[in-house]
Tab-separated table of C-alpha atoms in Angstrom:
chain	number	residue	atom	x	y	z
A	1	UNK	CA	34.130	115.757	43.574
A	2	UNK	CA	34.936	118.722	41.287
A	3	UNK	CA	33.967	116.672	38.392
A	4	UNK	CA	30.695	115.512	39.362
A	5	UNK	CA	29.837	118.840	40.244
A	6	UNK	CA	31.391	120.482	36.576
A	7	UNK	CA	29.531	117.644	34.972
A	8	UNK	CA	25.988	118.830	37.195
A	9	UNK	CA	26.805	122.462	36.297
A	10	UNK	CA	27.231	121.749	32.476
A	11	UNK	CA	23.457	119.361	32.151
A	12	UNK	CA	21.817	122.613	34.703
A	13	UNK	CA	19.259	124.452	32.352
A	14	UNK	CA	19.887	128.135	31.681
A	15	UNK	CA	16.677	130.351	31.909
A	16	UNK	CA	16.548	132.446	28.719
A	17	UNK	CA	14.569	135.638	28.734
A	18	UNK	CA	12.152	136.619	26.124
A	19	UNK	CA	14.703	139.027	24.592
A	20	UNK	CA	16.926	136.045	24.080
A	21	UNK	CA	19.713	137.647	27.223
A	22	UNK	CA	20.471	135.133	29.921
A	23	UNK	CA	19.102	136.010	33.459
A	24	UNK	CA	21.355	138.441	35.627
A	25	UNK	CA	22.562	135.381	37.919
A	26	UNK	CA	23.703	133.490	34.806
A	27	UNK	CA	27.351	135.850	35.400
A	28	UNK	CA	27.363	135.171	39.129
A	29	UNK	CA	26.876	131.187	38.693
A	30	UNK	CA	29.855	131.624	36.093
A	31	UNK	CA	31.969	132.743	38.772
A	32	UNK	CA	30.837	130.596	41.622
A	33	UNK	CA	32.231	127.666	38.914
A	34	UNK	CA	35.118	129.488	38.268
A	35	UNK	CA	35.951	129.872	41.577
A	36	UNK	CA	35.510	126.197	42.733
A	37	UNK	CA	37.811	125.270	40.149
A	38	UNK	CA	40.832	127.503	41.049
A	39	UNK	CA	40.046	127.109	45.111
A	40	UNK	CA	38.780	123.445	45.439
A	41	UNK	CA	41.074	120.830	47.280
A	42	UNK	CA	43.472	119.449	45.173
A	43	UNK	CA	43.426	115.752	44.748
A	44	UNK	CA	46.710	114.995	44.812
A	45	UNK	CA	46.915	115.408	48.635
A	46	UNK	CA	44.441	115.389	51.502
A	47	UNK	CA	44.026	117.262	54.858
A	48	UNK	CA	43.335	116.810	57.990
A	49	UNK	CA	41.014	119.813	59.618
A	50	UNK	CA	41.590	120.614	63.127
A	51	UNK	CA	38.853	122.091	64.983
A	52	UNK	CA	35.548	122.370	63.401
A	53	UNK	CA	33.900	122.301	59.883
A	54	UNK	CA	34.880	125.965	58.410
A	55	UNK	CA	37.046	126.625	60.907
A	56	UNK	CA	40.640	128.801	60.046
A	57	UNK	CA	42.794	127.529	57.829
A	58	UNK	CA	45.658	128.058	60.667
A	59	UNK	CA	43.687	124.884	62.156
A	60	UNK	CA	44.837	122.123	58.800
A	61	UNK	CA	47.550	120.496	58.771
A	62	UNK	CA	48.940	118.687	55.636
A	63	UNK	CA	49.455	114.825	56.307
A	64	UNK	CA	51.894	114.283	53.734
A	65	UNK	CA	53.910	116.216	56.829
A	66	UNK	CA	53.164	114.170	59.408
A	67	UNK	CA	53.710	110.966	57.891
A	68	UNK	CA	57.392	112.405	56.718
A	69	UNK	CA	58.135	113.609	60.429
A	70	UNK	CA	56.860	109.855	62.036
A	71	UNK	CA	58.711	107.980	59.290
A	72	UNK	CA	61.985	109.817	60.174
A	73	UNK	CA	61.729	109.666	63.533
A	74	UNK	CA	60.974	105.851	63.415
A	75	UNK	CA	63.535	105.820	61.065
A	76	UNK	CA	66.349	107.321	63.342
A	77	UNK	CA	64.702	105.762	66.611
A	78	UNK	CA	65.163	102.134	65.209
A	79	UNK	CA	68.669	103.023	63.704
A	80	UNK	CA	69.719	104.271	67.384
A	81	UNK	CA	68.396	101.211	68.792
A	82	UNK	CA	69.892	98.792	66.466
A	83	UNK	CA	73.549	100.765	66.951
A	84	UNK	CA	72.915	100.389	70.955
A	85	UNK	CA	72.054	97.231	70.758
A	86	UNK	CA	74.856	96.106	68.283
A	87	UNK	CA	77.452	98.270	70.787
A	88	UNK	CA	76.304	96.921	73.811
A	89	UNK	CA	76.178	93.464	72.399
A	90	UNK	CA	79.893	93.724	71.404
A	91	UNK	CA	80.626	95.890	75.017
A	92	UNK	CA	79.294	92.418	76.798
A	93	UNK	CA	81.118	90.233	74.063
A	94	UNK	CA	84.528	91.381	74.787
A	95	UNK	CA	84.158	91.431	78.179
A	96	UNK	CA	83.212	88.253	78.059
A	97	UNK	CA	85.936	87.027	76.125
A	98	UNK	CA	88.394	89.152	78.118
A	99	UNK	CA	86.609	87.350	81.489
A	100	UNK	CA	87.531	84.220	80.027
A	101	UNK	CA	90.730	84.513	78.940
A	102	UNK	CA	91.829	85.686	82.682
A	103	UNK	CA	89.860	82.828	83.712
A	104	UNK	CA	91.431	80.150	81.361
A	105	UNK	CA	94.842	81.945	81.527
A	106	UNK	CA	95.037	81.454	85.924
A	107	UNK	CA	93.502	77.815	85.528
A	108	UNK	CA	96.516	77.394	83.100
A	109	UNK	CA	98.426	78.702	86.199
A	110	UNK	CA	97.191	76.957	89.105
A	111	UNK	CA	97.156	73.931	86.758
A	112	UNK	CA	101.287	74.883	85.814
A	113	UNK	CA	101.965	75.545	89.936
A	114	UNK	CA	100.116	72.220	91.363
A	115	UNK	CA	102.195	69.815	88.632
A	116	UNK	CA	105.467	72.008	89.383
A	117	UNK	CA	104.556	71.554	93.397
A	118	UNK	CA	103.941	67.832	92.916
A	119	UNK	CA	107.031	67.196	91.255
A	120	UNK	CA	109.210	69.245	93.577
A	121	UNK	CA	107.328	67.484	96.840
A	122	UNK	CA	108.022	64.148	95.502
A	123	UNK	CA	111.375	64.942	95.055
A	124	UNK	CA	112.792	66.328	98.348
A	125	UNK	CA	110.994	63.080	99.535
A	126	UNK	CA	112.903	61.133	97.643
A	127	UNK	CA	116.134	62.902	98.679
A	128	UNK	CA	114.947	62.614	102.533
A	129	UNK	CA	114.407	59.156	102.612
A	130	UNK	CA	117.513	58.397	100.162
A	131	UNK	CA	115.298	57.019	97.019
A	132	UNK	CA	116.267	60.075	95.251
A	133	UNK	CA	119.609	61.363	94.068
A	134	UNK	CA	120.753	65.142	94.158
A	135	UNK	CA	122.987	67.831	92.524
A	136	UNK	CA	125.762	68.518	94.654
A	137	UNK	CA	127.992	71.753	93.963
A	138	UNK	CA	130.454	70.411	96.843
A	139	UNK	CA	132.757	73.778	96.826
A	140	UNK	CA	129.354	75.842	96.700
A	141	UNK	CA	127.913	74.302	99.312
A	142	UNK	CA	131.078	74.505	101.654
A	143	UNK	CA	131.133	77.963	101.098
A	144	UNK	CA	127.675	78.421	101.770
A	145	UNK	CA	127.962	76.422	105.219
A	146	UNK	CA	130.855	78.764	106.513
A	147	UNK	CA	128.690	81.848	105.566
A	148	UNK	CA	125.877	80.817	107.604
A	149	UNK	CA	128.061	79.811	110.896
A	150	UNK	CA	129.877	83.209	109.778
A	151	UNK	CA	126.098	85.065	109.878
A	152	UNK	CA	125.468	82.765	113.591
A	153	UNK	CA	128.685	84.108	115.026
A	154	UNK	CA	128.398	87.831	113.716
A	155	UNK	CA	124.942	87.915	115.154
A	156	UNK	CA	125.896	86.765	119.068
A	157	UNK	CA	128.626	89.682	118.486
A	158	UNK	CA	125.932	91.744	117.795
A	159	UNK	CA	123.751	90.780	120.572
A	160	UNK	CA	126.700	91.151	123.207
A	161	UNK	CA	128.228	94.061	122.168
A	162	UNK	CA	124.450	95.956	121.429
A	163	UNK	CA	124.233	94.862	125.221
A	164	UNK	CA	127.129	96.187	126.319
A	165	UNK	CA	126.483	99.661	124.874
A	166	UNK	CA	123.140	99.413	126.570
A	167	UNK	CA	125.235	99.034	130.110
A	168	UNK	CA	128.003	101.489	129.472
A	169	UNK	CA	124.818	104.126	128.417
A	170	UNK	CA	123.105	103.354	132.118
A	171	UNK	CA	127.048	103.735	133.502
A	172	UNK	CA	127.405	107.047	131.586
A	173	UNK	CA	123.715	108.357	132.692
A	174	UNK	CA	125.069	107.211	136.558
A	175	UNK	CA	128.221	109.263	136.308
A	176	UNK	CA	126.370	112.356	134.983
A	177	UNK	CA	123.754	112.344	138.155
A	178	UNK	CA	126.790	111.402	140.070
A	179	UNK	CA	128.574	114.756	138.668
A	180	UNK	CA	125.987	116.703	139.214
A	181	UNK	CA	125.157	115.699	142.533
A	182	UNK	CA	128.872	116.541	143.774
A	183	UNK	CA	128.925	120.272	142.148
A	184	UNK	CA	125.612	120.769	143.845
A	185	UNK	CA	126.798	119.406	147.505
A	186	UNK	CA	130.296	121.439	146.642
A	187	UNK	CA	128.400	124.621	146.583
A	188	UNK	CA	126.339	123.894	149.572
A	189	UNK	CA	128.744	122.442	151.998
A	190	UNK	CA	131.697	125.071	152.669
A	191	UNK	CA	133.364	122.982	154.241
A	192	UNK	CA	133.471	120.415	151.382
A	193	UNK	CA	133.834	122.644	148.687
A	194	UNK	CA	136.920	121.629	147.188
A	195	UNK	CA	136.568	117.299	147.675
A	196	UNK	CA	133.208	117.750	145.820
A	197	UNK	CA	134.912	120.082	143.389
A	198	UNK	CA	137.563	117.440	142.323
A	199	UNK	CA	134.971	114.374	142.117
A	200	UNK	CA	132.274	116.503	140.492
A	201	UNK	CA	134.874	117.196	137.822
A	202	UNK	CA	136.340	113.607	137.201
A	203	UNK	CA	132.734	112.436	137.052
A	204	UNK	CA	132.165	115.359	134.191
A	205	UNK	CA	135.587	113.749	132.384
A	206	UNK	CA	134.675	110.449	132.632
A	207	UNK	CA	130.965	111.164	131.669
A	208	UNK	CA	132.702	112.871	128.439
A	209	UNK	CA	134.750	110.181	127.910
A	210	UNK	CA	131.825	107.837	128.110
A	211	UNK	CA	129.586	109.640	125.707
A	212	UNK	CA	132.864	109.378	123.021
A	213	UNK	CA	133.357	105.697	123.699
A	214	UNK	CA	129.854	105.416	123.497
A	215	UNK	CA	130.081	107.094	120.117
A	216	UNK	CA	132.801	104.679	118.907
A	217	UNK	CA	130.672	101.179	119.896
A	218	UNK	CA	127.573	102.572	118.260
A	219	UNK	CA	129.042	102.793	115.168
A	220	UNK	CA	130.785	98.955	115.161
A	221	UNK	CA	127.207	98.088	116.603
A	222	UNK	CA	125.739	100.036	113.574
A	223	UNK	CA	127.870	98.892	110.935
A	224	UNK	CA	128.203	95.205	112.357
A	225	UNK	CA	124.542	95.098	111.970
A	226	UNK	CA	124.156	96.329	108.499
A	227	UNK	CA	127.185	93.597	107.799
A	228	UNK	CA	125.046	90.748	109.042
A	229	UNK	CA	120.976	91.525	108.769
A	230	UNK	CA	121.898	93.455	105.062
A	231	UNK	CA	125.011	92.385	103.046
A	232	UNK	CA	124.902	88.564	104.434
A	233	UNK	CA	120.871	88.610	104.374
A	234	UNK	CA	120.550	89.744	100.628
A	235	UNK	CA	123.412	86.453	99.893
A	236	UNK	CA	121.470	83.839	102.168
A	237	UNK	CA	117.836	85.734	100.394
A	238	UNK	CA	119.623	84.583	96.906
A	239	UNK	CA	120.856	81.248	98.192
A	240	UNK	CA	117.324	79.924	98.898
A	241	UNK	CA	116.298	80.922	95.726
A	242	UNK	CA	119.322	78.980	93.942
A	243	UNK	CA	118.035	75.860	96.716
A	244	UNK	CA	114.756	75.930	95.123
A	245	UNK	CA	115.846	76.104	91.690
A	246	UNK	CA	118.064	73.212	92.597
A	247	UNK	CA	115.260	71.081	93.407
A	248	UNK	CA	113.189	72.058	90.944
A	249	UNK	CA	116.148	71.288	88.270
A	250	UNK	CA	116.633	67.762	90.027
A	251	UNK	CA	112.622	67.267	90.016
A	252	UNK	CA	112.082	67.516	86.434
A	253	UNK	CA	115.358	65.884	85.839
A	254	UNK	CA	114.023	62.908	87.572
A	255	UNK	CA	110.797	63.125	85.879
A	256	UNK	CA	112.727	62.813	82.922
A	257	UNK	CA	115.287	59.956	82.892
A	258	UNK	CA	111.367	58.476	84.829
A	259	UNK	CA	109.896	58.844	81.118
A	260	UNK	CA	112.774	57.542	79.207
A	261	UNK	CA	113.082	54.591	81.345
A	262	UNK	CA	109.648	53.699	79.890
A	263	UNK	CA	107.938	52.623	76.478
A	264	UNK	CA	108.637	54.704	73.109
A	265	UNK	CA	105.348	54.807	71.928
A	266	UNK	CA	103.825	58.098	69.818
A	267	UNK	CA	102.320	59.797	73.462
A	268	UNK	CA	105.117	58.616	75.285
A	269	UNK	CA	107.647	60.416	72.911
A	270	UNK	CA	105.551	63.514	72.881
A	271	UNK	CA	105.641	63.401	76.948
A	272	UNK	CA	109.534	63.138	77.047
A	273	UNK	CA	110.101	66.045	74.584
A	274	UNK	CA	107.901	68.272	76.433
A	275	UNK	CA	109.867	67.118	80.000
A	276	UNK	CA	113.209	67.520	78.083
A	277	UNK	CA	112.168	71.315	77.029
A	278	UNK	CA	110.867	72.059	80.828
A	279	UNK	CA	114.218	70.083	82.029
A	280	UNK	CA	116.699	72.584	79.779
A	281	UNK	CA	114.429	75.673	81.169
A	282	UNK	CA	115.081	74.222	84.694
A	283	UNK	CA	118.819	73.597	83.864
A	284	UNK	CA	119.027	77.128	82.503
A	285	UNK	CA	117.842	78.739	85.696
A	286	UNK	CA	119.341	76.786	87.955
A	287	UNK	CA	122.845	77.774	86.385
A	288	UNK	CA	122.086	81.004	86.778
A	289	UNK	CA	121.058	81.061	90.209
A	290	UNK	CA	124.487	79.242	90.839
A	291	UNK	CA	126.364	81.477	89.126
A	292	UNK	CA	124.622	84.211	90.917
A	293	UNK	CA	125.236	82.670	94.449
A	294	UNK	CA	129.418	82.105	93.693
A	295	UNK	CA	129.664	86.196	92.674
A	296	UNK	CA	127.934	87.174	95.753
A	297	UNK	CA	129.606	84.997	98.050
A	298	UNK	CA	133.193	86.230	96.552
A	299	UNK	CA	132.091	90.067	97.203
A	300	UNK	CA	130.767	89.695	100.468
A	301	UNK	CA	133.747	88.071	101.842
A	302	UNK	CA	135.972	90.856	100.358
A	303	UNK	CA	133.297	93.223	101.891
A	304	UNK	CA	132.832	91.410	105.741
A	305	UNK	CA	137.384	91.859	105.299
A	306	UNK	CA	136.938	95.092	104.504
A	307	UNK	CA	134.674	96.295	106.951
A	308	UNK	CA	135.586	94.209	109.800
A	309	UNK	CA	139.173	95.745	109.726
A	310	UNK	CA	138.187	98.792	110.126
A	311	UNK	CA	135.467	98.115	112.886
A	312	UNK	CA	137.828	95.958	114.824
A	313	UNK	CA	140.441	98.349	114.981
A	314	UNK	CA	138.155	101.375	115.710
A	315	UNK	CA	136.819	99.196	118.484
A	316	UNK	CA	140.460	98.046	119.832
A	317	UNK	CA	141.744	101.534	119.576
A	318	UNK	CA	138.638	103.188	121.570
A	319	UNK	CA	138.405	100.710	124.163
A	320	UNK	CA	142.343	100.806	124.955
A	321	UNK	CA	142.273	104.614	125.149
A	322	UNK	CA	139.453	105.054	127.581
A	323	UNK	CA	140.384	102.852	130.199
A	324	UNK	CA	143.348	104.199	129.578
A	325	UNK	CA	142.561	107.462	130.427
A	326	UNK	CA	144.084	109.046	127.340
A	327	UNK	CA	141.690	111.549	126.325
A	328	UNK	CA	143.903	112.561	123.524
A	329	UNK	CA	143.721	108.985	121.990
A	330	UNK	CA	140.397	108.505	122.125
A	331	UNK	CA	139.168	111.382	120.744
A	332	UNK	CA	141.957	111.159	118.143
A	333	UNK	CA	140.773	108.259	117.382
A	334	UNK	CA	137.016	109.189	116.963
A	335	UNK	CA	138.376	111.696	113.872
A	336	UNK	CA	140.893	109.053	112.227
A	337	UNK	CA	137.048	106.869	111.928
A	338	UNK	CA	134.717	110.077	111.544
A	339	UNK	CA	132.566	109.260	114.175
A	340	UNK	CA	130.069	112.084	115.399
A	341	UNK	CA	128.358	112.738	118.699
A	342	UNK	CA	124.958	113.724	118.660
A	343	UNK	CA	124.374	117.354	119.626
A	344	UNK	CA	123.330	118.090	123.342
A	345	UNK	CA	119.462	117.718	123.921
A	346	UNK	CA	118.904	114.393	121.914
A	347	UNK	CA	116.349	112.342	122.908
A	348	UNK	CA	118.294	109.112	122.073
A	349	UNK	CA	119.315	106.662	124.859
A	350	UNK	CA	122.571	107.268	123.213
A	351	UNK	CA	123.167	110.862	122.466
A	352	UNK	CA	125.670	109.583	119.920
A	353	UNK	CA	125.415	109.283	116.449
A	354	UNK	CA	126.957	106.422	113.722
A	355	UNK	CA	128.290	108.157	110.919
């Protein structure tokens, strides 16, 4: 555009005046040229105009701008997306994977449990109906018989003597009423004073007496009961587990003399080492378990001799001295065991305490 108008200015005539001067417009049109040259567009970039032909020059802005500003922001738009996309794809990826390893991990498991399950059934079948033979610890499981008449016997002690302290409560509660009743008719009946006087008070003794006794059977009730539904519990508790483990061992011990009965081919061969590994883990735990069983059978027979000594004699000793009548004994004995009453006010049937 600016050339085609330099190359119309340069052909334009100049008007010459007779005295050979150029006319007075010749200097303006100089600097109208002049001027488009230094202030025309340049055509290295363009513009868009905002607004109206002539309008400010607040109104234009360069493109070369805009084009830089979309180009970025496409730019970083599409590099955000891409790094979503790429983190979201690997977010679901691993969770996926994660989804299916807990999926193929429990299949392994139910899979592991239901051949285990089949193998045990089909063996205490086989030992019910006497197709099947079965490890026998004969000393283990004599000892294990006399514990659980042991545990059978200790518990119908428990019952009768929980029972009896349940009776001898109501008798104490009876005497008390009975006690109080008399000192109330003593005061009231002048005449009576002194017969209600003497039973009111050897109800009040033997009410005392009661609540000590009472003291001394709660605590061979309390111990007896932490002897049978504790110590022995926790033994029988690791007995069925050794029973289990014992059938378990026999199970895949039966599965594999089952295999090696059969033919030696290539599968065959891989089958029997696999059985002979789950055998040995089999063997391995039920050895322990056995082991386990004969150490807590040995302390809890020391422990039943222990504590049944002491229970029996406290018991003896408490039971002679009340119906006795010896005060003195009874309550001596009650310190030689360090049994406690309960204070006054308890809420208890028994307002006695085991220590």
């Amino acid at each position: 555009m600016a050339d085609s108008f330099m190359g119309k200015a340069a052909t334009m005539e100049i008007p010459i005046n007779s005295n050979g001067e150029t006319l007075a417009e010749d200097d303006s049109l100089e600097q109208d040229l002049q001027q488009v040259m230094v202030s025309g567009p340049n055509l290295n970039e363009t513009s868009i105009v905002s607004g109206g032909y002539g309008g400010p020059a607040g109104g234009i802005i360069p493109t070369s701008s805009i084009k830089g500003t979309h180009s970025s922001t496409a730019l970083t738009s599409s590099i955000k997306g891409s790094g979503m996309h790429h983190s979201n794809s690997n977010q679901n990826m691993s969770v996926e994977e994660a989804n299916r390893g807990v999926a193929v991990e429990k299949l392994d498991s139910v899979k592991k449990w239901g051949i285990n399950t089949y193998k045990c059934t089909k063996q205490m079948f086989s030992e019910r109906f006497g197709r099947g033979s079965r490890t026998v610890d004969l000393e283990l499981e004599a000892q294990i018989d006399v514990l659980r008449d042991t545990k059978r016997k200790y518990e119908s002690v428990l019952r009768l003597t929980s029972a009896l302290t349940s009776h001898f409560y109501n008798l104490v509660q009876t005497q008390q009423a009975l006690g109080d009743t008399f000192a109330d008719l003593s005061q009231k009946s002048p005449e009576l004073r002194d017969e209600f006087g003497y039973n009111a008070e050897t109800q009040k003794l033997l009410c005392r007496n009661g609540e000590a006794l009472l003291g001394a059977i709660n605590f061979f009730v309390s111990s007896i009961n932490t002897l049978v539904n504790k110590t022995m519990e926790d033994t029988l508790m690791t007995i069925k587990l050794y029973e289990a483990a014992r059938l378990e061992f026999d199970a895949y011990r039966a599965d594999l003399e089952e295999l090696s009965l059969g033919p030696r081919d290539a599968a065959t061969m891989v089958r029997i080492e696999v059985s002979q590994q789950q055998y040995q883990v089999q063997r391995d735990k039920y050895e322990r378990l056995r082991s386990d069983v004969t150490i807590k059978l040995k302390f809890l027979e020391e422990n039943k001799v222990k504590v049944m000594h002491k229970q029996l004699l406290l018991f003896h000793n408490a039971i002679s001295a009340y119906f006795a009548g010896n005060q003195q004994q009874l309550e001596q004995t009650l310190r030689q065991f360090n049994v406690k009453l309960k204070p006054p006010g308890s809420d208890k049937p028994s307002w006695l305490e085991e220590s």
